[in-house]
mmCIF file of C-alpha atoms in Angstrom:
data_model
loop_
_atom_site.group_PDB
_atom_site.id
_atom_site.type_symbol
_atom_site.label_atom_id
_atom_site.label_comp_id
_atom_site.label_asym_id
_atom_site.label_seq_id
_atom_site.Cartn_x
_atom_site.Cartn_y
_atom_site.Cartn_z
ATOM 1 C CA UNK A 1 -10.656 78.502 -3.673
ATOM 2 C CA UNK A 2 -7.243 78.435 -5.239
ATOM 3 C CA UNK A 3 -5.101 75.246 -4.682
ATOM 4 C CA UNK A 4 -2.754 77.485 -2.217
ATOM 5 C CA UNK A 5 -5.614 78.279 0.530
ATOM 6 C CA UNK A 6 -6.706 74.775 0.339
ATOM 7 C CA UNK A 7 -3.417 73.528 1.217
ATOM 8 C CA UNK A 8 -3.137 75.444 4.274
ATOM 9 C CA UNK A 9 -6.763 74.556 5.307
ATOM 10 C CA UNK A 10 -5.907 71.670 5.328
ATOM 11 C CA UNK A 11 -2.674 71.735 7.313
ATOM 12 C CA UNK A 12 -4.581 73.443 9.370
ATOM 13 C CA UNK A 13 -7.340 71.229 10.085
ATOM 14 C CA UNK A 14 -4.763 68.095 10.421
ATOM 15 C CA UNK A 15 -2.818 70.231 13.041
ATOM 16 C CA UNK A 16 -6.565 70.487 14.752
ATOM 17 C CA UNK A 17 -6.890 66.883 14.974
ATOM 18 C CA UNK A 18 -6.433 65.894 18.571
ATOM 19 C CA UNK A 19 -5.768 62.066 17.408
ATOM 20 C CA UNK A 20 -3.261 62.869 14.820
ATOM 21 C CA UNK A 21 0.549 63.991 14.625
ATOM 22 C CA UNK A 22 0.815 65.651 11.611
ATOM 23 C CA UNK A 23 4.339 66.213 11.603
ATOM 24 C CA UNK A 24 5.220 63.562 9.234
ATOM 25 C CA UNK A 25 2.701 64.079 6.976
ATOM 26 C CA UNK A 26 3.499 65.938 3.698
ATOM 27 C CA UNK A 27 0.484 67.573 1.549
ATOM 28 C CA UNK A 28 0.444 68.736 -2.370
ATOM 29 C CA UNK A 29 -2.349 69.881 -3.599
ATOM 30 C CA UNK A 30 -3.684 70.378 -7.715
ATOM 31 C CA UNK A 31 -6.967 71.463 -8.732
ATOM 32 C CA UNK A 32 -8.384 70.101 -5.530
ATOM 33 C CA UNK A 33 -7.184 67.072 -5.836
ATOM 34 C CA UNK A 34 -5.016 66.442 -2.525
ATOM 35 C CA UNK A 35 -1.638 63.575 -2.357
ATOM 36 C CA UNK A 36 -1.218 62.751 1.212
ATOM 37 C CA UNK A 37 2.405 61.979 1.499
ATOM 38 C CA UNK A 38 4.807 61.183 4.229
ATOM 39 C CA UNK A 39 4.221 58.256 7.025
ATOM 40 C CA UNK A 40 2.061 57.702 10.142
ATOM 41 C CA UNK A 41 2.711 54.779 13.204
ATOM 42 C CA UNK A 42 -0.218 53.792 12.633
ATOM 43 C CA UNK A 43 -2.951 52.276 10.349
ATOM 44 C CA UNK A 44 -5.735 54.099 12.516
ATOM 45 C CA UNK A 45 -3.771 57.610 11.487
ATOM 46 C CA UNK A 46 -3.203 56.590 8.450
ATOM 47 C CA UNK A 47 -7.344 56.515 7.805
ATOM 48 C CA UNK A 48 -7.897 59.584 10.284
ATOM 49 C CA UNK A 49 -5.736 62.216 8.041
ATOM 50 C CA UNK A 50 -7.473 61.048 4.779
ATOM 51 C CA UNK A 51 -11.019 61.269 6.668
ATOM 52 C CA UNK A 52 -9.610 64.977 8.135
ATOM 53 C CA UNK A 53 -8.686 66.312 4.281
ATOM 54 C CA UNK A 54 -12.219 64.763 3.313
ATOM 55 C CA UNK A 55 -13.799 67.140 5.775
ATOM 56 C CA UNK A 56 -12.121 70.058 4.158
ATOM 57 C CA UNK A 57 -14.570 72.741 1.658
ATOM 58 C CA UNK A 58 -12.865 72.459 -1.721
ATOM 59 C CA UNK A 59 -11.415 69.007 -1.573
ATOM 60 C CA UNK A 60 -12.153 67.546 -5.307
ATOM 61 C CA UNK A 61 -10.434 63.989 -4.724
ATOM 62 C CA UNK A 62 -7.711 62.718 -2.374
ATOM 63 C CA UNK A 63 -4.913 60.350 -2.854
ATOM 64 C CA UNK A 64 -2.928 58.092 -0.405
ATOM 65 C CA UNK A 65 0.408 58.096 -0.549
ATOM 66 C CA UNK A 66 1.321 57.455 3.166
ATOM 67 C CA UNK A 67 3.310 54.865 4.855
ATOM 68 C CA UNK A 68 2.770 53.349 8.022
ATOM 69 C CA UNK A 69 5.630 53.021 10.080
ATOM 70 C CA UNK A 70 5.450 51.096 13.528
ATOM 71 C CA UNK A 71 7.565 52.020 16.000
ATOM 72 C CA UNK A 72 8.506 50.973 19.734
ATOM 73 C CA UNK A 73 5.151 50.068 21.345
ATOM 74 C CA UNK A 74 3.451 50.015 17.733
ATOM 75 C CA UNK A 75 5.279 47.062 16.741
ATOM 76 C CA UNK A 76 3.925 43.941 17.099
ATOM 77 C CA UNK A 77 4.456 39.907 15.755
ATOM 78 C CA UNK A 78 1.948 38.940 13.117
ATOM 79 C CA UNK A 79 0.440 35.830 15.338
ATOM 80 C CA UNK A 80 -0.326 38.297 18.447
ATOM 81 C CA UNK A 81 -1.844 40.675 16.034
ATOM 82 C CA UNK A 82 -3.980 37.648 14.703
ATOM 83 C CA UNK A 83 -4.609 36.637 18.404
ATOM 84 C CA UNK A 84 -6.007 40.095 18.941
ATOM 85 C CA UNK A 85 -8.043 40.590 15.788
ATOM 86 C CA UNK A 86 -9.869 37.953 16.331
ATOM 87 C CA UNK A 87 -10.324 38.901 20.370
ATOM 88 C CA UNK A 88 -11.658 41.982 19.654
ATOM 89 C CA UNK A 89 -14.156 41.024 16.628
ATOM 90 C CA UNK A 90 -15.422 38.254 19.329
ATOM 91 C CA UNK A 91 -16.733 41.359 21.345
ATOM 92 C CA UNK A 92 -18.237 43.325 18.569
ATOM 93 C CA UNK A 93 -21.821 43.315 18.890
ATOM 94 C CA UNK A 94 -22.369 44.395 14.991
ATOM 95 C CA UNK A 95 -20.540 41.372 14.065
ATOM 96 C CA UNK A 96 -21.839 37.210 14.417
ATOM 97 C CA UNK A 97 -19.775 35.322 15.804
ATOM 98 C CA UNK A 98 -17.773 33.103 13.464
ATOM 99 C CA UNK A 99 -18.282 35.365 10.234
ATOM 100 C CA UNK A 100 -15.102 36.963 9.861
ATOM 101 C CA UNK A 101 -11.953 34.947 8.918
ATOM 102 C CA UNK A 102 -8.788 36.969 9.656
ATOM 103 C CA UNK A 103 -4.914 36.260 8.078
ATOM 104 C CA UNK A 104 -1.744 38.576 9.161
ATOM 105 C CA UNK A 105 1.540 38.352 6.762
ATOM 106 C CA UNK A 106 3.942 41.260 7.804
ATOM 107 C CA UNK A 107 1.403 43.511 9.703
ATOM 108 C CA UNK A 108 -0.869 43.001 6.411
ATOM 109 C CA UNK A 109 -4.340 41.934 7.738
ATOM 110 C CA UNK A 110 -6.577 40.409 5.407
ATOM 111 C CA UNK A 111 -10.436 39.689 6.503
ATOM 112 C CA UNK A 112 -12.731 37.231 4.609
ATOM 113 C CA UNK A 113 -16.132 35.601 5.583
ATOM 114 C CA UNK A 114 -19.601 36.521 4.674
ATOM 115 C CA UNK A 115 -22.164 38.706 6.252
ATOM 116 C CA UNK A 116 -25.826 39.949 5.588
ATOM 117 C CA UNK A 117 -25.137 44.102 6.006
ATOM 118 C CA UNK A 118 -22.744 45.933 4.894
ATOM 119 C CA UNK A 119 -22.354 47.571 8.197
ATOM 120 C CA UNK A 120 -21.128 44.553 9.495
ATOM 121 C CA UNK A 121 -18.262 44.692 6.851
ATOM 122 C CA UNK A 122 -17.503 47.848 7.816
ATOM 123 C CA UNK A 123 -17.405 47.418 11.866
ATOM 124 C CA UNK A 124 -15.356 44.374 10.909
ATOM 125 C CA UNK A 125 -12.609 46.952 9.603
ATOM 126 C CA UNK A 126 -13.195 49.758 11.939
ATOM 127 C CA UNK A 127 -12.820 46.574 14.678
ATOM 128 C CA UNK A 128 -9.256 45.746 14.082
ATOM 129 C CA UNK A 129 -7.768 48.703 12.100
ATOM 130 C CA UNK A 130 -6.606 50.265 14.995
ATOM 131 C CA UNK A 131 -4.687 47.570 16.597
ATOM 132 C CA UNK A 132 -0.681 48.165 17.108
ATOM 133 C CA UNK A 133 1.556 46.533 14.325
ATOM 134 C CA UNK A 134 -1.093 46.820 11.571
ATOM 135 C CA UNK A 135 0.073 48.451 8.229
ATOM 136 C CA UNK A 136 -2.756 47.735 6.183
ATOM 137 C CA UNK A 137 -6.422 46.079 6.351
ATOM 138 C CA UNK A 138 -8.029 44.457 3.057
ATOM 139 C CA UNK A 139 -11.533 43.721 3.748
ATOM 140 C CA UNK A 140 -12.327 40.709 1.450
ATOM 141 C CA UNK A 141 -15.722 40.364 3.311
ATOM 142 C CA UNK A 142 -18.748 39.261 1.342
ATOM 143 C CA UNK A 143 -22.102 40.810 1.582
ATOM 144 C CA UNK A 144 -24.973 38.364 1.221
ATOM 145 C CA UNK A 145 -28.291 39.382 1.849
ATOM 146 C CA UNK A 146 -31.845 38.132 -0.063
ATOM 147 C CA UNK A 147 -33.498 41.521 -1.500
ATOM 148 C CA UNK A 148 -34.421 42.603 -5.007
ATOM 149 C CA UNK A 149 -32.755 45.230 -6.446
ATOM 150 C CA UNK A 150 -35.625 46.826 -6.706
ATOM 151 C CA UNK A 151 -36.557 47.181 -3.222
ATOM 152 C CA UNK A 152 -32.414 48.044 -2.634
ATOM 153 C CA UNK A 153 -32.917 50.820 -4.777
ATOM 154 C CA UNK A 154 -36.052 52.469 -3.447
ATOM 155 C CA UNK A 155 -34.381 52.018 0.486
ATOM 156 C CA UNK A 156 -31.771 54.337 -1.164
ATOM 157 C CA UNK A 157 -33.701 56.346 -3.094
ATOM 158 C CA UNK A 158 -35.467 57.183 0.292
ATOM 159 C CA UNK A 159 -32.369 57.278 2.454
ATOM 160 C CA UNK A 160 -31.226 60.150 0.154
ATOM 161 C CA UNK A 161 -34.374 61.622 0.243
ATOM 162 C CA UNK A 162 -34.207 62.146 4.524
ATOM 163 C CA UNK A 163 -30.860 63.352 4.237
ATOM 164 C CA UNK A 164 -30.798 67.055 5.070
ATOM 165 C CA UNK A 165 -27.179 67.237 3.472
ATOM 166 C CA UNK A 166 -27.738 66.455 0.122
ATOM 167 C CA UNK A 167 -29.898 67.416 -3.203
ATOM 168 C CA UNK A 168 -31.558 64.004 -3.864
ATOM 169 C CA UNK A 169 -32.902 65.312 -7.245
ATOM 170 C CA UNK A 170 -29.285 65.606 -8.519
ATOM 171 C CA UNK A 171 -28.503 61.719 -7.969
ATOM 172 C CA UNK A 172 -29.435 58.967 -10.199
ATOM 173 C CA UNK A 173 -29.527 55.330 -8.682
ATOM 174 C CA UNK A 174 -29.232 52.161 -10.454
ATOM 175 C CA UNK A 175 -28.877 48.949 -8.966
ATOM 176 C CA UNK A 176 -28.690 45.305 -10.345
ATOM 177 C CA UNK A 177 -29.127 42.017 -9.695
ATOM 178 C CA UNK A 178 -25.956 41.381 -8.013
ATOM 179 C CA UNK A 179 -26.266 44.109 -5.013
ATOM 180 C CA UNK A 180 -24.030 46.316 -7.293
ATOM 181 C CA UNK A 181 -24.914 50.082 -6.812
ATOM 182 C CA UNK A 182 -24.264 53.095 -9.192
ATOM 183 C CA UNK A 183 -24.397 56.349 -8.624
ATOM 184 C CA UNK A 184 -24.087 59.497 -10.796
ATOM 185 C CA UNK A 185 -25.047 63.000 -10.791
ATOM 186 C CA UNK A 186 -23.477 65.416 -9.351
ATOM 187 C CA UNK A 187 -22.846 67.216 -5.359
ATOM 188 C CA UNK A 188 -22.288 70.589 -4.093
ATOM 189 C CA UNK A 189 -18.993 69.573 -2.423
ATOM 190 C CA UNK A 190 -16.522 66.173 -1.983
ATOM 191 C CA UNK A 191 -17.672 65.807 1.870
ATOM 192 C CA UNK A 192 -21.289 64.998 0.278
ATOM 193 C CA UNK A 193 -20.056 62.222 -2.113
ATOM 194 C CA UNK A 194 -19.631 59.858 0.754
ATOM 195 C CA UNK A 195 -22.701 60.843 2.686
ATOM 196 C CA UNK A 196 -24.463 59.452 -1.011
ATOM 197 C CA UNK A 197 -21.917 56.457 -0.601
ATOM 198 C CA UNK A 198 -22.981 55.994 3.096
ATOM 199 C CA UNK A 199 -26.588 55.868 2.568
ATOM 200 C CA UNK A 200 -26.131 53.386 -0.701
ATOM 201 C CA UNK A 201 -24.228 51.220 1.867
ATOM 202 C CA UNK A 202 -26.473 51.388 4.573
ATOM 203 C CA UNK A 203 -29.489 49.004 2.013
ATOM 204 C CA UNK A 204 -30.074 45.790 2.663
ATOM 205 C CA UNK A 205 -28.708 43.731 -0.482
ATOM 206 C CA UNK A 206 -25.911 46.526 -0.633
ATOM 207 C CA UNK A 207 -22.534 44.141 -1.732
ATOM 208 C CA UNK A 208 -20.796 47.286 -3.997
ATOM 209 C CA UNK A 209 -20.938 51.127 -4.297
ATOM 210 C CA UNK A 210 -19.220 52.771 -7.552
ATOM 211 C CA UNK A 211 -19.571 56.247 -6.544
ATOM 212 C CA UNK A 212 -19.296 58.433 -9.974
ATOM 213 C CA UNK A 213 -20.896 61.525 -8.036
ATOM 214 C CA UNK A 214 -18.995 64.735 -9.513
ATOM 215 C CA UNK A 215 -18.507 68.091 -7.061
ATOM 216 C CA UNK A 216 -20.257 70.855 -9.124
#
């Protein structure tokens, strides 16, 4: 697929997008590698047009180059956005109560605290990222769990295995001491790098994923 098709596939598939208003949004594309350009109102759109071009056959590698830009009802002070964070983590049922810190400077929400899954850090993130008035969310979130690596790698090894979406014979999985994951080899397209990334996630012990998967 030449970088010209791609393009429009994905304009395409962003103009599909039900949650998304694309008109903003510029897109250059070079040997599959996609620069999202342009600005969103919010954070939440901001994640759903790089998750749409993810989606999209052919996509080699994607970078973000939007802004967010609040405006009207999508503006909001940093102590009401704080107020609100930490509201609507209180109802999560993925996340114990008291584990995440939060801190708001200029619509910039930072989250710190320590939790057993990785899952948690995630719903932590997917919790508050969608709030009005944030620009940004930096999960600083640390994952704590008592496993071997050993035992971390086999749970991925086997997660792989069950997935009906990827070759599991074409990834290699190392994992050390410290909950750090690696994992090379190579997928059929980009969409399957992160469905690798998911399952090395979902392990107990999981704390960091350096996904060096290449599309072949």
């Amino acid at each position: 697929m030449n970088d010209m098709v791609l393009r429009q596939n994905i304009l395409d598939e962003l103009e599909f997008e039900p949650s998304l208003n694309a008109a903003n949004i510029g897109i250059s594309v070079e040997s599959g590698v996609v620069t999202l350009t342009g600005h969103v109102p919010t954070y939440m759109e901001k994640n759903t047009a790089a998750d749409v071009v993810c989606r999209v056959k052919g996509v080699r590698g994607i970078a973000q180059d939007m802004e967010v830009r609040p405006v009207g009802s999508h503006r909001m002070a940093d102590e009401e956005i704080a107020k609100r964070a930490l509201n609507i983590l209180s109802w999560s049922a993925a996340i114990p109560d008291g584990a995440v810190q939060v801190q708001v400077d200029d619509g910039w929400v930072v989250l710190t605290g320590t939790v057993e899954w990785n899952y948690q850090k995630i719903a932590a993130t997917e919790a508050v990222r969608g709030l009005a008035g944030v620009f940004d969310v930096a999960n600083n979130i640390q994952v704590r769990p008592h496993v071997s690596s050993f035992d971390v790698k086999k749970r991925i090894e086997d997660a792989l295995k069950r997935s009906a979406r990827i070759e599991p014979s074409d990834i290699r999985v190392a994992v050390d001491d410290s909950g750090r994951v690696v994992l090379e080899g190579h997928v059929k397209v980009w969409a399957e790098r992160s469905v690798a990334a998911r399952a090395a996630w979902s392990a107990s012990g999981v704390h960091a994923v350096e996904n060096l998967l290449t599309v072949a």
